[in-house]
Amino acid sequence: MPTATLTVTPLDADDPAEVAAAYQVRARAQANDVPDFPAPCRVAFEVGLRVPWPGDETHRWVARSSSGEVVGYVQANLPTLDNLSNASVDIIVLPEHRRRGYGRILYAHIVEFLRGRGRRVMIAFTAETLPGGGVPRDPGPTAFARAMGMKSALAEVRRRLDLETLDHAAIDAMLADARAASAGYSLVRWGSVVPDELIEGVALLDSDFLNQAPLGDLQWEPENVDAARIRAMDEARVKVGRVAVNTAAVHDETGTMVAWSGLSRPATHVEHAGQGITLVHPAHRGRRLGLLTKIENLRTAIIELPGIRYIDTWNAAVNKHMIAINEQMGFRAVDQWHNWQQEI
Ligand code: ACO
């Protein structure tokens, strides 16, 4: 087999043709690899070239074959406020150009770059078919990560809720139960920007969540989340056009925010939303506050995000309580996602 050649250059955000080509690599790969996702949000991709995500330094490259065609795209996110030894990467090759050695070249490129930046742990993600069957996925990306010597540090199952098949009577009954079990707590709601009076509570809960979410063998230290970071993330999310819906529960006696559920959807399509955080403070568990905030938030989203139909959520297998809530609400398993990790 002839040796593959590839020219890898930093993505020029001022070159519309190159930006469009890079976006197309992402979009066409996603249509091949996870066809039940909508096309990646173009607004988020283009605005994201100018608006950094708070706490992340992002680097992007395009890869051209010897004919000059853009056939690959690589992105690396380097955390800047914590996890300073880590980086998450995304190596993408157009489906019709795979198995020619391009992925290997891009992998070598990114490893060399990250070593030069003093990053020690590289993380990447791929989807695969669920072990027992389910929606079939191209085995290539997972085979590639294994071939590069990466280890699956955390496997998560993606579940999807289709609101067209939502059992409203069952949801109403679950909500009534949750309301009865959670006397002494009041709900607060906000959209894409958390109000000043709630921001400290949100920051505290967010850092709790990140400190407790099951991470398997992932080398990921607790993130330094404070009010300023929450505010900066809200502002960045608004700039890339994501619309969010959030519901939290406040403990009436102490005024402390103790549970929170949020979801959001991108600027460019209406049907698909991603479930964000759902968290109950450990001292307040067992009162159905997770179910309460999640269902109340879903009901708000149905009103405030017209056209919403699908909600995707990812859970580690050990997160049994959250999975039970999701299954009860009608979320169904679709595919399995690996968090690959490698010390470089
Ligand atoms: N089946 C079995 N093994 C495979 C397959 C496959 N379909 N694809 C790649 N491999 C393994 C093989 O060992 C291969 O070596 P070989 O061809 O000598 O046997 C090795 O990976 C390298 O393959 P390349 O040809 O260099 O990889 P390719 O150019 O096909 O790109 C990539 C691989 C980037 C994963 C591509 O499939 C893709 O774009 N997938 C979608 C995006 C994605 O999931 N990226 C994340 C990958 S993990 C990461 O970023 C570190």
GROMACS .gro file of C-alpha atoms and ligand atoms in nm:
model
  395
    1MET     CA    1   0.000   0.000   0.000
    2PRO     CA    2   0.147   0.345  -0.091
    3THR     CA    3   0.233   0.569   0.206
    4ALA     CA    4  -0.042   0.821   0.275
    5THR     CA    5   0.050   1.189   0.255
    6LEU     CA    6  -0.144   1.466   0.419
    7THR     CA    7  -0.082   1.838   0.471
    8VAL     CA    8  -0.205   1.951   0.811
    9THR     CA    9  -0.241   2.328   0.872
   10PRO     CA   10  -0.413   2.538   1.139
   11LEU     CA   11  -0.770   2.626   1.038
   12ASP     CA   12  -0.778   2.985   0.910
   13ALA     CA   13  -1.090   3.140   1.066
   14ASP     CA   14  -1.065   3.428   0.815
   15ASP     CA   15  -1.092   3.198   0.513
   16PRO     CA   16  -1.464   3.125   0.456
   17ALA     CA   17  -1.393   2.843   0.207
   18GLU     CA   18  -1.165   2.667   0.454
   19VAL     CA   19  -1.413   2.715   0.739
   20ALA     CA   20  -1.691   2.572   0.518
   21ALA     CA   21  -1.473   2.273   0.423
   22ALA     CA   22  -1.388   2.203   0.788
   23TYR     CA   23  -1.755   2.223   0.882
   24GLN     CA   24  -1.839   1.981   0.599
   25VAL     CA   25  -1.592   1.725   0.733
   26ARG     CA   26  -1.767   1.740   1.070
   27ALA     CA   27  -2.115   1.731   0.918
   28ARG     CA   28  -2.052   1.447   0.672
   29ALA     CA   29  -1.871   1.236   0.928
   30GLN     CA   30  -2.152   1.284   1.179
   31ALA     CA   31  -2.415   1.190   0.916
   32ASN     CA   32  -2.218   0.868   0.863
   33ASP     CA   33  -2.128   0.788   1.224
   34VAL     CA   34  -2.430   0.905   1.427
   35PRO     CA   35  -2.705   0.953   1.167
   36ASP     CA   36  -2.976   1.012   1.425
   37PHE     CA   37  -2.804   1.335   1.531
   38PRO     CA   38  -2.895   1.651   1.341
   39ALA     CA   39  -2.618   1.825   1.144
   40PRO     CA   40  -2.372   1.994   1.383
   41CYS     CA   41  -2.479   2.352   1.452
   42ARG     CA   42  -2.308   2.572   1.194
   43VAL     CA   43  -2.365   2.888   1.397
   44ALA     CA   44  -2.194   2.726   1.697
   45PHE     CA   45  -1.906   2.608   1.477
   46GLU     CA   46  -1.847   2.947   1.314
   47VAL     CA   47  -1.906   3.166   1.620
   48GLY     CA   48  -1.697   2.923   1.824
   49LEU     CA   49  -1.396   3.013   1.607
   50ARG     CA   50  -1.409   3.365   1.755
   51VAL     CA   51  -1.567   3.310   2.096
   52PRO     CA   52  -1.356   3.086   2.320
   53TRP     CA   53  -1.534   2.853   2.560
   54PRO     CA   54  -1.449   2.974   2.913
   55GLY     CA   55  -1.176   2.761   3.064
   56ASP     CA   56  -1.079   2.602   2.732
   57GLU     CA   57  -0.817   2.683   2.471
   58THR     CA   58  -0.923   2.531   2.139
   59HIS     CA   59  -0.692   2.449   1.846
   60ARG     CA   60  -0.817   2.340   1.505
   61TRP     CA   61  -0.648   2.205   1.192
   62VAL     CA   62  -0.758   2.101   0.845
   63ALA     CA   63  -0.592   1.816   0.656
   64ARG     CA   64  -0.555   1.817   0.277
   65SER     CA   65  -0.478   1.517   0.058
   66SER     CA   66  -0.219   1.545  -0.219
   67SER     CA   67  -0.497   1.669  -0.455
   68GLY     CA   68  -0.559   1.967  -0.223
   69GLU     CA   69  -0.902   1.842  -0.108
   70VAL     CA   70  -0.984   1.892   0.261
   71VAL     CA   71  -1.029   1.533   0.383
   72GLY     CA   72  -0.983   1.568   0.758
   73TYR     CA   73  -1.029   1.796   1.057
   74VAL     CA   74  -0.871   1.785   1.403
   75GLN     CA   75  -0.969   1.975   1.715
   76ALA     CA   76  -0.800   1.982   2.055
   77ASN     CA   77  -0.945   2.142   2.367
   78LEU     CA   78  -0.693   2.228   2.638
   79PRO     CA   79  -0.845   2.314   2.976
   80THR     CA   80  -0.692   2.633   3.119
   81LEU     CA   81  -0.844   2.669   3.467
   82ASP     CA   82  -0.794   2.311   3.594
   83ASN     CA   83  -0.696   1.974   3.444
   84LEU     CA   84  -0.385   2.143   3.308
   85SER     CA   85  -0.227   1.809   3.210
   86ASN     CA   86  -0.528   1.703   3.001
   87ALA     CA   87  -0.665   1.761   2.653
   88SER     CA   88  -0.967   1.625   2.470
   89VAL     CA   89  -0.933   1.567   2.098
   90ASP     CA   90  -1.149   1.498   1.797
   91ILE     CA   91  -0.983   1.342   1.489
   92ILE     CA   92  -1.214   1.322   1.188
   93VAL     CA   93  -1.163   1.182   0.837
   94LEU     CA   94  -1.428   1.205   0.563
   95PRO     CA   95  -1.600   0.864   0.534
   96GLU     CA   96  -1.490   0.801   0.174
   97HIS     CA   97  -1.125   0.869   0.264
   98ARG     CA   98  -1.099   0.632   0.558
   99ARG     CA   99  -0.867   0.331   0.591
  100ARG     CA  100  -0.589   0.504   0.396
  101GLY     CA  101  -0.374   0.591   0.695
  102TYR     CA  102  -0.494   0.952   0.731
  103GLY     CA  103  -0.626   0.895   1.082
  104ARG     CA  104  -0.287   0.762   1.189
  105ILE     CA  105  -0.113   1.076   1.053
  106LEU     CA  106  -0.358   1.306   1.234
  107TYR     CA  107  -0.315   1.109   1.555
  108ALA     CA  108   0.067   1.149   1.534
  109HIS     CA  109   0.019   1.522   1.464
  110ILE     CA  110  -0.200   1.582   1.766
  111VAL     CA  111   0.014   1.376   2.003
  112GLU     CA  112   0.322   1.576   1.904
  113PHE     CA  113   0.134   1.905   1.946
  114LEU     CA  114   0.001   1.810   2.292
  115ARG     CA  115   0.341   1.688   2.411
  116GLY     CA  116   0.484   2.024   2.304
  117ARG     CA  117   0.219   2.195   2.516
  118GLY     CA  118   0.303   1.983   2.820
  119ARG     CA  119  -0.024   1.788   2.813
  120ARG     CA  120   0.007   1.434   2.944
  121VAL     CA  121  -0.342   1.281   2.921
  122MET     CA  122  -0.536   1.268   2.593
  123ILE     CA  123  -0.911   1.197   2.591
  124ALA     CA  124  -1.138   1.120   2.292
  125PHE     CA  125  -1.492   0.991   2.231
  126THR     CA  126  -1.651   0.739   1.995
  127ALA     CA  127  -1.997   0.582   1.965
  128GLU     CA  128  -2.048   0.209   1.916
  129THR     CA  129  -2.334  -0.037   1.894
  130LEU     CA  130  -2.473  -0.136   2.235
  131PRO     CA  131  -2.325  -0.468   2.355
  132GLY     CA  132  -2.664  -0.644   2.336
  133GLY     CA  133  -2.751  -0.498   1.994
  134GLY     CA  134  -2.954  -0.185   1.927
  135VAL     CA  135  -2.889   0.086   1.670
  136PRO     CA  136  -2.590  -0.025   1.457
  137ARG     CA  137  -2.285   0.203   1.452
  138ASP     CA  138  -1.980   0.204   1.227
  139PRO     CA  139  -1.719   0.003   1.422
  140GLY     CA  140  -1.432   0.199   1.259
  141PRO     CA  141  -1.390   0.487   1.508
  142THR     CA  142  -1.380   0.252   1.808
  143ALA     CA  143  -1.140   0.014   1.628
  144PHE     CA  144  -0.921   0.316   1.546
  145ALA     CA  145  -0.904   0.435   1.909
  146ARG     CA  146  -0.807   0.082   2.019
  147ALA     CA  147  -0.550   0.053   1.740
  148MET     CA  148  -0.391   0.378   1.862
  149GLY     CA  149  -0.352   0.216   2.206
  150MET     CA  150  -0.619   0.423   2.382
  151LYS     CA  151  -0.811   0.262   2.671
  152SER     CA  152  -1.183   0.300   2.741
  153ALA     CA  153  -1.177   0.480   3.076
  154LEU     CA  154  -1.555   0.530   3.097
  155ALA     CA  155  -1.837   0.378   2.892
  156GLU     CA  156  -2.168   0.564   2.887
  157VAL     CA  157  -2.502   0.470   2.734
  158ARG     CA  158  -2.689   0.737   2.541
  159ARG     CA  159  -3.064   0.730   2.595
  160ARG     CA  160  -3.318   0.925   2.396
  161LEU     CA  161  -3.664   1.047   2.486
  162ASP     CA  162  -3.903   1.092   2.191
  163LEU     CA  163  -4.171   1.338   2.300
  164GLU     CA  164  -4.409   1.205   2.031
  165THR     CA  165  -4.437   0.886   2.232
  166LEU     CA  166  -4.432   1.051   2.575
  167ASP     CA  167  -4.678   0.888   2.815
  168HIS     CA  168  -4.828   1.208   2.955
  169ALA     CA  169  -5.048   1.028   3.209
  170ALA     CA  170  -4.747   0.839   3.347
  171ILE     CA  171  -4.540   1.160   3.363
  172ASP     CA  172  -4.824   1.341   3.545
  173ALA     CA  173  -4.848   1.057   3.798
  174MET     CA  174  -4.469   1.063   3.855
  175LEU     CA  175  -4.479   1.439   3.901
  176ALA     CA  176  -4.764   1.414   4.153
  177ASP     CA  177  -4.561   1.157   4.351
  178ALA     CA  178  -4.252   1.375   4.338
  179ARG     CA  179  -4.444   1.683   4.454
  180ALA     CA  180  -4.590   1.488   4.746
  181ALA     CA  181  -4.244   1.360   4.849
  182SER     CA  182  -4.077   1.700   4.831
  183ALA     CA  183  -4.279   1.924   5.063
  184GLY     CA  184  -4.059   2.203   5.202
  185TYR     CA  185  -3.886   2.278   4.871
  186SER     CA  186  -3.977   2.547   4.616
  187LEU     CA  187  -3.896   2.561   4.246
  188VAL     CA  188  -3.707   2.837   4.067
  189ARG     CA  189  -3.667   2.858   3.689
  190TRP     CA  190  -3.446   3.041   3.446
  191GLY     CA  191  -3.358   3.032   3.076
  192SER     CA  192  -3.015   3.073   2.920
  193VAL     CA  193  -2.876   3.316   3.177
  194VAL     CA  194  -2.891   3.242   3.548
  195PRO     CA  195  -3.016   3.543   3.750
  196ASP     CA  196  -2.765   3.713   3.986
  197GLU     CA  197  -2.952   3.606   4.299
  198LEU     CA  198  -2.920   3.235   4.208
  199ILE     CA  199  -2.570   3.226   4.067
  200GLU     CA  200  -2.381   3.138   4.387
  201GLY     CA  201  -2.616   2.844   4.448
  202VAL     CA  202  -2.573   2.723   4.091
  203ALA     CA  203  -2.192   2.744   4.114
  204LEU     CA  204  -2.191   2.543   4.438
  205LEU     CA  205  -2.416   2.273   4.295
  206ASP     CA  206  -2.221   2.261   3.969
  207SER     CA  207  -1.892   2.203   4.147
  208ASP     CA  208  -2.063   1.933   4.358
  209PHE     CA  209  -2.188   1.765   4.041
  210LEU     CA  210  -1.850   1.760   3.878
  211ASN     CA  211  -1.696   1.628   4.194
  212GLN     CA  212  -1.944   1.342   4.214
  213ALA     CA  213  -2.043   1.239   3.861
  214PRO     CA  214  -1.913   0.884   3.798
  215LEU     CA  215  -1.592   0.919   3.598
  216GLY     CA  216  -1.472   0.558   3.582
  217ASP     CA  217  -1.096   0.558   3.522
  218LEU     CA  218  -1.092   0.903   3.363
  219GLN     CA  219  -0.814   1.119   3.502
  220TRP     CA  220  -1.020   1.432   3.551
  221GLU     CA  221  -0.977   1.651   3.857
  222PRO     CA  222  -1.266   1.848   4.010
  223GLU     CA  223  -1.325   2.164   3.806
  224ASN     CA  224  -1.290   2.506   3.969
  225VAL     CA  225  -1.646   2.625   3.913
  226ASP     CA  226  -1.739   2.960   4.063
  227ALA     CA  227  -1.995   3.230   3.988
  228ALA     CA  228  -1.764   3.405   3.740
  229ARG     CA  229  -1.716   3.085   3.541
  230ILE     CA  230  -2.091   3.013   3.538
  231ARG     CA  231  -2.155   3.369   3.412
  232ALA     CA  232  -1.887   3.337   3.143
  233MET     CA  233  -2.028   3.000   3.026
  234ASP     CA  234  -2.382   3.144   3.007
  235GLU     CA  235  -2.252   3.435   2.798
  236ALA     CA  236  -2.059   3.206   2.562
  237ARG     CA  237  -2.362   2.976   2.524
  238VAL     CA  238  -2.582   3.272   2.429
  239LYS     CA  239  -2.324   3.390   2.172
  240VAL     CA  240  -2.324   3.051   1.997
  241GLY     CA  241  -2.705   3.060   1.995
  242ARG     CA  242  -2.786   2.778   2.237
  243VAL     CA  243  -3.115   2.820   2.420
  244ALA     CA  244  -3.139   2.667   2.768
  245VAL     CA  245  -3.421   2.584   3.011
  246ASN     CA  246  -3.337   2.528   3.380
  247THR     CA  247  -3.534   2.432   3.688
  248ALA     CA  248  -3.393   2.413   4.041
  249ALA     CA  249  -3.530   2.329   4.387
  250VAL     CA  250  -3.456   2.551   4.686
  251HIS     CA  251  -3.479   2.420   5.043
  252ASP     CA  252  -3.734   2.656   5.201
  253GLU     CA  253  -3.591   2.638   5.555
  254THR     CA  254  -3.234   2.736   5.461
  255GLY     CA  255  -3.283   2.908   5.124
  256THR     CA  256  -3.016   2.679   4.975
  257MET     CA  257  -3.038   2.553   4.616
  258VAL     CA  258  -3.021   2.173   4.645
  259ALA     CA  259  -3.135   2.025   4.312
  260TRP     CA  260  -3.110   2.135   3.951
  261SER     CA  261  -3.199   2.005   3.606
  262GLY     CA  262  -3.125   2.176   3.275
  263LEU     CA  263  -3.144   2.113   2.902
  264SER     CA  264  -3.055   2.315   2.593
  265ARG     CA  265  -3.078   2.311   2.216
  266PRO     CA  266  -2.864   2.466   1.943
  267ALA     CA  267  -2.949   2.762   1.720
  268THR     CA  268  -2.993   2.579   1.393
  269HIS     CA  269  -3.262   2.319   1.453
  270VAL     CA  270  -3.566   2.287   1.670
  271GLU     CA  271  -3.623   1.914   1.722
  272HIS     CA  272  -3.311   1.806   1.912
  273ALA     CA  273  -3.210   1.906   2.264
  274GLY     CA  274  -2.944   1.772   2.496
  275GLN     CA  275  -3.012   1.698   2.860
  276GLY     CA  276  -2.761   1.884   3.073
  277ILE     CA  277  -2.702   1.856   3.443
  278THR     CA  278  -2.945   1.684   3.681
  279LEU     CA  279  -2.820   1.685   4.036
  280VAL     CA  280  -2.950   1.653   4.391
  281HIS     CA  281  -2.727   1.754   4.681
  282PRO     CA  282  -2.640   1.439   4.883
  283ALA     CA  283  -2.799   1.577   5.201
  284HIS     CA  284  -3.133   1.616   5.024
  285ARG     CA  285  -3.160   1.290   4.834
  286GLY     CA  286  -3.451   1.045   4.875
  287ARG     CA  287  -3.720   1.315   4.832
  288ARG     CA  288  -3.764   1.271   4.456
  289LEU     CA  289  -3.608   1.610   4.388
  290GLY     CA  290  -3.425   1.468   4.084
  291LEU     CA  291  -3.752   1.351   3.930
  292LEU     CA  292  -3.929   1.671   4.036
  293THR     CA  293  -3.679   1.911   3.876
  294LYS     CA  294  -3.632   1.696   3.565
  295ILE     CA  295  -4.006   1.659   3.490
  296GLU     CA  296  -4.086   2.021   3.577
  297ASN     CA  297  -3.801   2.126   3.348
  298LEU     CA  298  -3.927   1.901   3.069
  299ARG     CA  299  -4.273   2.053   3.095
  300THR     CA  300  -4.127   2.404   3.075
  301ALA     CA  301  -3.912   2.303   2.776
  302ILE     CA  302  -4.216   2.171   2.587
  303ILE     CA  303  -4.375   2.517   2.626
  304GLU     CA  304  -4.067   2.734   2.576
  305LEU     CA  305  -3.892   2.541   2.298
  306PRO     CA  306  -4.164   2.492   2.035
  307GLY     CA  307  -4.095   2.200   1.801
  308ILE     CA  308  -3.874   2.014   2.050
  309ARG     CA  309  -3.905   1.639   1.997
  310TYR     CA  310  -3.591   1.447   2.101
  311ILE     CA  311  -3.382   1.474   2.416
  312ASP     CA  312  -3.053   1.284   2.445
  313THR     CA  313  -2.877   1.202   2.769
  314TRP     CA  314  -2.558   1.010   2.856
  315ASN     CA  315  -2.512   0.804   3.174
  316ALA     CA  316  -2.239   0.578   3.309
  317ALA     CA  317  -2.371   0.228   3.386
  318VAL     CA  318  -2.299   0.277   3.759
  319ASN     CA  319  -2.530   0.580   3.772
  320LYS     CA  320  -2.822   0.346   3.848
  321HIS     CA  321  -3.049   0.599   4.016
  322MET     CA  322  -3.035   0.848   3.727
  323ILE     CA  323  -3.084   0.567   3.475
  324ALA     CA  324  -3.390   0.446   3.666
  325ILE     CA  325  -3.538   0.797   3.656
  326ASN     CA  326  -3.466   0.825   3.285
  327GLU     CA  327  -3.616   0.486   3.199
  328GLN     CA  328  -3.924   0.569   3.408
  329MET     CA  329  -3.967   0.891   3.208
  330GLY     CA  330  -3.945   0.700   2.878
  331PHE     CA  331  -3.579   0.750   2.777
  332ARG     CA  332  -3.458   0.445   2.578
  333ALA     CA  333  -3.101   0.323   2.518
  334VAL     CA  334  -2.962   0.398   2.169
  335ASP     CA  335  -2.586   0.343   2.165
  336GLN     CA  336  -2.275   0.325   2.382
  337TRP     CA  337  -2.009   0.598   2.401
  338HIS     CA  338  -1.652   0.541   2.509
  339ASN     CA  339  -1.440   0.804   2.680
  340TRP     CA  340  -1.096   0.697   2.552
  341GLN     CA  341  -0.789   0.793   2.746
  342GLN     CA  342  -0.416   0.766   2.689
  343GLU     CA  343  -0.107   0.893   2.865
  344ILE     CA  344   0.104   1.042   2.591
  345ACO     N1  345  -1.222  -0.135   1.111
  345ACO     C1  346  -1.119  -0.189   1.180
  345ACO     N2  347  -1.007  -0.117   1.213
  345ACO     C2  348  -1.004   0.012   1.179
  345ACO     C3  349  -1.108   0.074   1.108
  345ACO     C4  350  -1.221  -0.005   1.074
  345ACO     N3  351  -1.327   0.044   1.005
  345ACO     N4  352  -1.077   0.204   1.090
  345ACO     C5  353  -0.955   0.222   1.145
  345ACO     N5  354  -0.910   0.108   1.199
  345ACO     C6  355  -0.784   0.087   1.271
  345ACO     C7  356  -0.694  -0.006   1.192
  345ACO     O1  357  -0.609  -0.073   1.284
  345ACO     C8  358  -0.615   0.091   1.108
  345ACO     O2  359  -0.491   0.041   1.065
  345ACO     P1  360  -0.484  -0.050   0.930
  345ACO     O3  361  -0.567   0.017   0.826
  345ACO     O4  362  -0.338  -0.052   0.899
  345ACO     O5  363  -0.541  -0.183   0.968
  345ACO     C9  364  -0.592   0.204   1.205
  345ACO     O6  365  -0.715   0.214   1.281
  345ACO    C10  366  -0.560   0.337   1.141
  345ACO     O7  367  -0.656   0.364   1.041
  345ACO     P2  368  -0.651   0.494   0.949
  345ACO     O8  369  -0.673   0.456   0.807
  345ACO     O9  370  -0.529   0.573   0.977
  345ACO    O10  371  -0.777   0.577   1.005
  345ACO     P3  372  -0.885   0.656   0.918
  345ACO    O11  373  -0.818   0.750   0.827
  345ACO    O12  374  -0.982   0.560   0.861
  345ACO    O13  375  -0.957   0.747   1.032
  345ACO    C11  376  -1.108   0.785   1.215
  345ACO    C12  377  -1.005   0.689   1.152
  345ACO    C13  378  -1.047   0.923   1.233
  345ACO    C14  379  -1.149   0.733   1.353
  345ACO    C15  380  -1.233   0.788   1.122
  345ACO    O14  381  -1.298   0.664   1.128
  345ACO    C16  382  -1.333   0.894   1.161
  345ACO    O15  383  -1.325   1.008   1.115
  345ACO     N6  384  -1.431   0.861   1.248
  345ACO    C17  385  -1.531   0.954   1.293
  345ACO    C18  386  -1.476   1.053   1.394
  345ACO    C19  387  -1.435   0.989   1.525
  345ACO    O16  388  -1.504   0.910   1.584
  345ACO     N7  389  -1.317   1.030   1.573
  345ACO    C20  390  -1.268   0.991   1.702
  345ACO    C21  391  -1.168   0.884   1.689
  345ACO     S1  392  -1.075   0.860   1.838
  345ACO    C22  393  -0.964   0.990   1.847
  345ACO    O17  394  -0.991   1.099   1.802
  345ACO    C23  395  -0.836   0.968   1.914
   0.00000   0.00000   0.00000
